[in-house]
CSV table of C-alpha atoms in Angstrom, one decimal:
chain,number,residue,atom,x,y,z
K,1,MET,CA,-28.7,-27.9,21.6
K,2,THR,CA,-25.2,-28.8,20.3
K,3,PRO,CA,-22.3,-26.6,21.6
K,4,ASP,CA,-22.1,-25.0,18.1
K,5,LEU,CA,-25.7,-23.9,18.3
K,6,GLN,CA,-25.2,-22.7,21.8
K,7,ALA,CA,-22.4,-20.5,20.6
K,8,LEU,CA,-24.8,-18.9,18.1
K,9,ALA,CA,-27.4,-18.3,20.8
K,10,SER,CA,-24.9,-16.5,23.0
K,11,LEU,CA,-23.9,-14.0,20.3
K,12,ASP,CA,-23.8,-10.4,21.4
K,13,ARG,CA,-27.1,-9.0,20.1
K,14,VAL,CA,-25.9,-5.4,20.3
K,15,ILE,CA,-23.0,-6.1,17.9
K,16,HIS,CA,-24.9,-8.7,15.8
K,17,GLU,CA,-27.2,-6.1,14.3
K,18,PRO,CA,-25.7,-5.3,10.8
K,19,ALA,CA,-25.5,-1.5,11.0
K,20,ARG,CA,-23.9,-1.7,14.5
K,21,LEU,CA,-21.6,-4.5,13.2
K,22,MET,CA,-20.4,-2.1,10.5
K,23,ILE,CA,-19.8,0.7,12.9
K,24,VAL,CA,-17.9,-1.5,15.3
K,25,THR,CA,-15.8,-3.0,12.5
K,26,VAL,CA,-14.8,0.5,11.3
K,27,LEU,CA,-14.0,1.7,14.8
K,28,TYR,CA,-12.0,-1.5,15.5
K,29,ALA,CA,-9.7,-0.8,12.5
K,30,VAL,CA,-9.5,3.0,13.1
K,31,PRO,CA,-8.5,4.2,16.6
K,32,GLU,CA,-11.0,7.0,16.3
K,33,ALA,CA,-13.4,8.5,13.7
K,34,ASP,CA,-16.0,11.2,13.6
K,35,PHE,CA,-19.7,11.0,12.9
K,36,LEU,CA,-19.3,12.1,9.2
K,37,TYR,CA,-16.6,9.6,8.5
K,38,LEU,CA,-18.7,6.8,10.0
K,39,GLN,CA,-21.7,7.9,8.1
K,40,ARG,CA,-19.9,7.8,4.8
K,41,GLU,CA,-18.1,4.5,5.5
K,42,CYS,CA,-21.2,2.7,6.7
K,43,ALA,CA,-23.6,4.4,4.2
K,44,LEU,CA,-26.1,5.2,7.0
K,45,THR,CA,-28.4,8.2,7.4
K,46,GLN,CA,-27.7,10.7,10.2
K,47,GLY,CA,-30.7,9.5,12.3
K,48,ASN,CA,-29.8,5.8,11.8
K,49,LEU,CA,-26.2,6.3,12.7
K,50,SER,CA,-27.2,8.4,15.7
K,51,SER,CA,-29.5,5.8,17.1
K,52,HIS,CA,-27.1,3.0,16.6
K,53,LEU,CA,-24.3,5.0,18.2
K,54,ALA,CA,-26.6,5.8,21.1
K,55,LYS,CA,-27.2,2.1,21.6
K,56,LEU,CA,-23.5,1.3,21.5
K,57,GLU,CA,-22.8,4.1,23.9
K,58,GLU,CA,-25.6,2.9,26.2
K,59,VAL,CA,-23.8,-0.5,26.7
K,60,ALA,CA,-20.5,1.3,27.0
K,61,TYR,CA,-19.0,-0.2,23.8
K,62,VAL,CA,-18.4,3.3,22.3
K,63,THR,CA,-17.4,6.6,23.8
K,64,ILE,CA,-18.6,9.7,22.0
K,65,VAL,CA,-16.8,13.0,22.6
K,66,LYS,CA,-17.9,16.3,21.1
K,67,THR,CA,-14.8,18.5,20.3
K,68,PHE,CA,-13.3,20.9,17.9
K,69,LYS,CA,-10.5,20.6,15.3
K,70,GLY,CA,-9.8,24.1,14.4
K,71,LYS,CA,-13.2,25.7,14.1
K,72,TYR,CA,-14.9,22.5,12.9
K,73,PRO,CA,-17.0,20.7,15.4
K,74,LEU,CA,-16.4,17.0,15.6
K,75,THR,CA,-18.3,14.2,17.1
K,76,ILE,CA,-15.5,11.7,17.8
K,77,CYS,CA,-16.3,8.1,18.4
K,78,ARG,CA,-14.0,5.5,19.9
K,79,LEU,CA,-14.4,1.9,20.7
K,80,THR,CA,-14.0,1.3,24.5
K,81,LYS,CA,-12.1,-1.6,26.0
K,82,ASN,CA,-15.4,-3.4,26.6
K,83,GLY,CA,-16.5,-2.7,23.0
K,84,ARG,CA,-13.2,-4.0,21.7
K,85,GLU,CA,-13.4,-7.2,23.8
K,86,ALA,CA,-17.0,-7.7,22.9
K,87,PHE,CA,-16.2,-7.5,19.2
K,88,GLU,CA,-13.3,-9.9,19.5
K,89,GLU,CA,-15.5,-12.3,21.4
K,90,TYR,CA,-18.1,-12.0,18.7
K,91,VAL,CA,-15.5,-12.6,15.9
K,92,ARG,CA,-14.2,-15.6,17.8
K,93,LYS,CA,-17.7,-17.1,18.1
K,94,MET,CA,-18.5,-16.5,14.5
K,95,GLN,CA,-15.2,-18.1,13.5
K,96,TYR,CA,-16.0,-21.1,15.7
K,97,VAL,CA,-19.4,-21.5,14.2
K,98,ALA,CA,-18.1,-21.0,10.7
K,99,GLY,CA,-15.3,-23.5,11.3
K,100,ALA,CA,-17.6,-26.0,12.8
K,101,THR,CA,-20.0,-25.7,9.9
K,102,ALA,CA,-17.2,-26.0,7.4
K,103,ASN,CA,-16.1,-29.2,9.2
K,104,GLY,CA,-19.6,-30.6,9.1
K,105,ASN,CA,-20.0,-30.7,12.9
K,106,GLY,CA,-22.8,-28.1,13.1
K,107,ALA,CA,-25.5,-30.2,11.5
K,108,LYS,CA,-25.2,-33.3,13.7
K,109,HIS,CA,-28.2,-34.3,15.9
W,1,MET,CA,-10.4,-13.2,10.3
W,2,ALA,CA,-8.5,-10.3,8.9
W,3,ASN,CA,-7.4,-11.8,5.6
W,4,SER,CA,-7.0,-9.4,2.6
W,5,SER,CA,-10.8,-9.5,2.0
W,6,SER,CA,-12.1,-9.3,5.5
W,7,PRO,CA,-14.1,-6.2,6.5
W,8,ILE,CA,-11.7,-5.4,9.3
W,9,PHE,CA,-8.8,-5.4,7.0
W,10,LEU,CA,-10.6,-3.4,4.3
W,11,ALA,CA,-11.7,-0.8,6.9
W,12,GLU,CA,-8.1,-0.4,8.0
W,13,LYS,CA,-6.9,-0.2,4.4
W,14,ARG,CA,-9.6,2.4,3.6
W,15,SER,CA,-8.5,4.6,6.5
W,16,TRP,CA,-4.9,4.4,5.3
W,17,SER,CA,-6.0,5.5,1.7
W,18,TYR,CA,-8.2,8.2,3.2
W,19,TRP,CA,-5.2,9.9,4.7
W,20,PHE,CA,-3.8,10.5,1.1
W,21,ALA,CA,-7.2,11.1,-0.6
W,22,ASP,CA,-7.0,14.9,-0.3
W,23,GLY,CA,-3.5,15.2,-1.6
W,24,LEU,CA,-2.3,17.2,1.4
W,25,PRO,CA,0.4,14.8,2.5
W,26,GLN,CA,1.8,14.6,-1.0
W,27,LEU,CA,1.8,18.5,-1.2
W,28,LEU,CA,3.7,18.7,2.0
W,29,ILE,CA,6.2,16.1,0.9
W,30,GLY,CA,6.6,18.0,-2.4
W,31,ILE,CA,7.1,21.4,-0.8
W,32,SER,CA,9.7,20.1,1.7
W,33,ALA,CA,11.6,18.3,-1.1
W,34,ILE,CA,11.6,21.6,-3.2
W,35,LEU,CA,12.9,23.6,-0.3
W,36,PHE,CA,15.6,21.0,0.4
W,37,GLY,CA,16.5,20.7,-3.3
W,38,PHE,CA,16.8,24.5,-3.6
W,39,TYR,CA,19.0,24.7,-0.5
W,40,PHE,CA,21.1,21.8,-1.8
W,41,ILE,CA,21.6,23.4,-5.2
W,42,SER,CA,22.5,26.9,-3.8
W,43,MET,CA,24.9,25.3,-1.2
W,44,THR,CA,26.8,23.3,-3.8
W,45,THR,CA,27.0,25.8,-6.7
W,46,PRO,CA,28.4,29.4,-6.5
W,47,ALA,CA,25.7,31.9,-5.9
W,48,ASN,CA,25.3,35.5,-4.8
W,49,THR,CA,24.5,36.6,-1.2
W,50,ALA,CA,20.8,36.9,-1.8
W,51,ILE,CA,20.5,33.4,-3.0
W,52,VAL,CA,22.6,32.1,-0.1
W,53,VAL,CA,20.3,33.9,2.4
W,54,LEU,CA,17.2,32.6,0.6
W,55,SER,CA,18.6,29.1,0.7
W,56,PHE,CA,19.0,29.3,4.5
W,57,VAL,CA,15.4,30.5,4.7
W,58,ALA,CA,14.4,27.5,2.6
W,59,PHE,CA,16.4,25.2,4.8
W,60,GLY,CA,14.7,26.7,7.9
W,61,ALA,CA,11.3,26.2,6.3
W,62,TYR,CA,12.3,22.6,5.4
W,63,LEU,CA,13.3,21.8,9.0
W,64,LEU,CA,10.1,23.4,10.3
W,65,ILE,CA,8.0,21.2,8.0
W,66,GLN,CA,10.0,18.1,9.0
W,67,ILE,CA,9.5,18.8,12.7
W,68,ARG,CA,5.9,20.0,12.6
W,69,ALA,CA,4.6,17.9,9.7
W,70,PRO,CA,1.8,16.1,11.7
W,71,GLN,CA,0.6,19.4,13.2
W,72,ILE,CA,0.6,21.2,9.8
W,73,LEU,CA,-1.3,18.3,8.2
W,74,GLU,CA,-3.8,18.2,11.0
W,75,TRP,CA,-4.3,22.0,10.7
W,76,LEU,CA,-4.9,21.8,7.0
W,77,LYS,CA,-7.1,18.7,7.2
W,78,ALA,CA,-9.2,20.3,10.0
W,79,ARG,CA,-10.0,23.1,7.5
W,80,ILE,CA,-10.2,21.2,4.2
W,81,THR,CA,-10.8,17.5,4.8
W,82,TYR,CA,-12.8,17.0,8.0
W,83,PRO,CA,-15.7,19.4,7.2
W,84,ARG,CA,-16.1,17.6,3.8
W,85,THR,CA,-15.6,13.9,4.4
W,86,GLY,CA,-15.1,13.5,8.1
W,87,TYR,CA,-12.2,12.7,10.5
W,88,ALA,CA,-10.5,9.4,11.0
W,89,SER,CA,-7.4,9.3,13.1
W,90,SER,CA,-4.2,9.1,11.1
W,91,PRO,CA,-2.8,5.6,10.4
W,92,TYR,CA,0.6,7.4,10.7
W,93,PHE,CA,0.1,7.2,14.5
W,94,ALA,CA,-1.7,3.8,14.5
W,95,ASN,CA,1.2,1.9,16.0
W,96,LYS,CA,2.3,4.7,18.3
W,97,ASN,CA,0.1,7.0,20.3
W,98,ASN,CA,-3.1,8.6,19.3
W,99,VAL,CA,-2.3,12.3,18.9
W,100,TYR,CA,-4.8,15.0,19.3
W,101,CYS,CA,-4.0,18.3,17.7
W,102,ASP,CA,-5.6,21.4,19.2
W,103,ALA,CA,-6.3,24.8,17.5
W,104,ASN,CA,-2.9,26.1,18.5
W,105,LEU,CA,-1.2,23.2,16.7
W,106,ASN,CA,-0.2,21.5,20.0
W,107,LEU,CA,-0.2,17.8,19.8
W,108,THR,CA,-1.4,15.9,22.8
W,109,PRO,CA,-0.4,12.3,22.8
W,110,VAL,CA,-3.1,10.1,24.1
W,111,GLN,CA,-2.1,6.5,24.9
W,112,ASP,CA,-4.4,4.5,22.6
W,113,PRO,CA,-6.2,2.0,24.8
W,114,ASN,CA,-7.8,0.6,21.7
W,115,ALA,CA,-4.8,-0.8,19.9
W,116,PRO,CA,-6.1,-3.6,17.7
W,117,ALA,CA,-5.7,-6.9,19.3
W,118,ILE,CA,-6.7,-9.1,16.4
W,119,ALA,CA,-3.3,-10.3,15.4
W,120,GLU,CA,-3.9,-10.0,11.6
W,121,ILE,CA,-4.5,-6.2,11.9
W,122,LYS,CA,-1.3,-5.8,13.8
W,123,SER,CA,0.6,-7.9,11.3
W,124,VAL,CA,-0.9,-5.9,8.4
W,125,ARG,CA,0.4,-2.7,10.0
W,126,ARG,CA,3.8,-4.2,10.8
W,127,ALA,CA,4.2,-5.5,7.3
W,128,ARG,CA,3.2,-2.1,5.9
W,129,ASN,CA,5.8,-0.3,8.1
W,130,ARG,CA,8.5,-2.8,7.2
W,131,ARG,CA,7.7,-2.4,3.5
W,132,LEU,CA,7.8,1.4,3.7
W,133,SER,CA,11.0,1.4,5.7
W,134,ARG,CA,12.6,-0.9,3.1
W,135,THR,CA,11.4,1.3,0.3
W,136,TYR,CA,13.0,4.4,2.0
W,137,ILE,CA,16.3,2.6,2.6
W,138,PHE,CA,16.5,1.3,-1.0
W,139,MET,CA,15.7,4.7,-2.4
W,140,ALA,CA,18.3,6.4,-0.2
W,141,VAL,CA,20.9,3.8,-1.3
W,142,THR,CA,20.0,4.3,-4.9
W,143,SER,CA,20.3,8.1,-4.6
W,144,LEU,CA,24.0,7.6,-3.7
W,145,GLY,CA,24.7,6.8,-7.4
W,146,LEU,CA,23.8,10.4,-8.3
W,147,TRP,CA,26.5,11.6,-5.9
W,148,PHE,CA,29.3,9.1,-6.7
W,149,VAL,CA,28.9,8.2,-10.4
W,150,HIS,CA,29.9,11.2,-12.5
W,151,ALA,CA,28.1,10.3,-15.7
W,152,PRO,CA,24.9,11.9,-17.1
W,153,TRP,CA,23.2,8.5,-17.7
W,154,ILE,CA,23.2,7.9,-13.9
W,155,CYS,CA,20.3,10.3,-13.5
W,156,ALA,CA,18.1,8.4,-15.9
W,157,LEU,CA,19.1,5.1,-14.4
W,158,THR,CA,18.5,6.4,-10.8
W,159,GLY,CA,15.1,7.7,-11.9
W,160,ILE,CA,14.1,4.4,-13.4
W,161,VAL,CA,15.3,2.3,-10.4
W,162,MET,CA,13.7,4.7,-7.9
W,163,GLY,CA,10.4,4.5,-9.8
W,164,LEU,CA,10.6,0.7,-9.7
W,165,ILE,CA,11.5,0.6,-6.0
W,166,LEU,CA,8.6,3.0,-5.2
W,167,TRP,CA,6.2,1.0,-7.3
W,168,VAL,CA,7.2,-2.3,-5.6
W,169,GLY,CA,7.2,-0.8,-2.1
W,170,THR,CA,3.8,0.9,-2.3
W,171,ARG,CA,1.7,-1.1,-4.8
W,172,ALA,CA,0.0,-3.0,-2.0
W,173,ASP,CA,-1.2,0.3,-0.3
W,174,ARG,CA,-1.5,2.4,-3.5
W,175,SER,CA,-0.4,5.4,-1.3
W,176,VAL,CA,1.8,6.7,-4.1
W,177,SER,CA,0.1,7.5,-7.4
W,178,LEU,CA,1.2,6.3,-10.8
W,179,LEU,CA,2.0,9.9,-11.8
W,180,VAL,CA,4.8,10.0,-9.2
W,181,ILE,CA,6.0,6.5,-9.9
W,182,LEU,CA,6.2,7.2,-13.7
W,183,GLY,CA,7.5,10.7,-13.0
W,184,PHE,CA,10.7,9.5,-11.4
W,185,PRO,CA,12.2,8.3,-14.7
W,186,VAL,CA,11.1,11.5,-16.4
W,187,VAL,CA,12.8,13.6,-13.7
W,188,GLY,CA,15.9,11.4,-14.1
W,189,PHE,CA,16.0,11.8,-17.9
W,190,SER,CA,15.4,15.6,-17.6
W,191,VAL,CA,18.2,16.1,-15.0
W,192,GLY,CA,20.5,14.0,-17.1
W,193,ALA,CA,19.7,16.0,-20.2
W,194,LEU,CA,20.6,19.2,-18.4
W,195,GLN,CA,24.3,18.0,-18.1
W,196,LEU,CA,24.7,19.5,-14.6
W,197,ALA,CA,27.7,19.2,-12.3
W,198,PRO,CA,27.4,16.1,-10.0
W,199,HIS,CA,26.5,18.2,-6.9
W,200,ALA,CA,23.9,20.2,-8.7
W,201,ARG,CA,22.5,16.9,-10.1
W,202,VAL,CA,21.5,15.7,-6.7
W,203,GLY,CA,19.8,19.0,-5.8
W,204,SER,CA,18.0,19.2,-9.1
W,205,PHE,CA,16.8,15.6,-8.8
W,206,ILE,CA,15.4,16.3,-5.3
W,207,LEU,CA,13.8,19.5,-6.6
W,208,GLY,CA,12.3,17.6,-9.6
W,209,VAL,CA,10.9,14.9,-7.3
W,210,GLY,CA,9.4,17.7,-5.1
W,211,LEU,CA,7.7,19.2,-8.1
W,212,LEU,CA,6.3,15.8,-9.0
W,213,PHE,CA,4.8,15.4,-5.5
W,214,VAL,CA,3.4,18.9,-5.6
W,215,LEU,CA,1.8,18.3,-9.0
W,216,ASP,CA,0.3,15.0,-7.7
W,217,GLY,CA,-0.9,16.7,-4.5
W,218,LEU,CA,-2.5,19.5,-6.4
W,219,ILE,CA,-4.3,17.2,-8.8
W,220,SER,CA,-5.5,15.0,-5.9
W,221,LEU,CA,-6.6,18.1,-4.0
W,222,VAL,CA,-8.5,19.6,-6.9
W,223,LEU,CA,-10.3,16.3,-7.6
W,224,TYR,CA,-11.1,15.8,-4.0
W,225,LEU,CA,-12.5,19.3,-3.6
W,226,ARG,CA,-14.6,18.8,-6.8
W,227,ARG,CA,-15.9,15.5,-5.6
W,228,ASN,CA,-16.6,16.7,-2.0
W,229,PRO,CA,-18.2,20.1,-1.6
W,230,VAL,CA,-18.5,21.3,2.0
W,231,ALA,CA,-21.4,19.6,3.8
W,232,SER,CA,-24.1,22.2,4.4
W,233,VAL,CA,-25.1,20.8,7.8
W,234,PRO,CA,-22.4,20.2,10.4
W,235,ALA,CA,-22.2,16.5,11.3
W,236,GLU,CA,-24.4,15.5,14.3
């Protein structure tokens, strides 16, 4: 395997899943957001978002805190330091692969 | 990665626009400008005791809004915005601390461990802050004309120039609506047409701008409420 392809193989599979990638991207740009905001931004169903957030929480990429703003209950999600680093690493790898492909290095045997 | 079409950049930009979508920040800006304008007019023109007392009350309310603006906004958004379209932390605090506002309007600053590290996001936020600071400074400098140039046409000119400055300064973020931008020259022409004394002109201009922001805020709020009825089931 060429180094470029190896970079692809080592992509973080938790983040690589499209729905989770959307969630992590939103949480990367916004310091914290609640369940409803994420649901609207990512256009996911409640169940879908719940399960993806649970997976991200399981690997400690996201913290989920249930709290109140006034009388309104909020499920606030934040990217953890691990999650942030994992996302940056993922972006770096994708950039590397995209750059290598654009330069014509990726297809060499 | 985060060029102007990257998903990270777009998510950041959407969170910024989201802050203004409900019209509440514009309403608060408008109300505080009206209060200050009223205070300014009554302080610079002869008035009876009741008006003077009222103007001090208005100034106190203005100061309160200035000091507690984040808390007031959070309080309003917690009742109007978050139940409808969800909560995203304010971009206002994005470069500072993350601030949690509890039910008693106390702000608890939380050091944000998640400050974006991808350089482009930081530079986007820095560029936006620079742009907004420049806009405020230019507008403040332009407003001096109202004070020092004693001619009725200065109001119209100030309105046009301020509208242009606001348009140039905020067109990238679209955080100020076209109604406000186009309203500045209208306010300028109207204040000029009233042929007021120089000091009253400044106050009237501020008051007019305040009304403009209130109108913009009310329209945004009504449209927002119509588009987003309260979710029947609480999130999660």
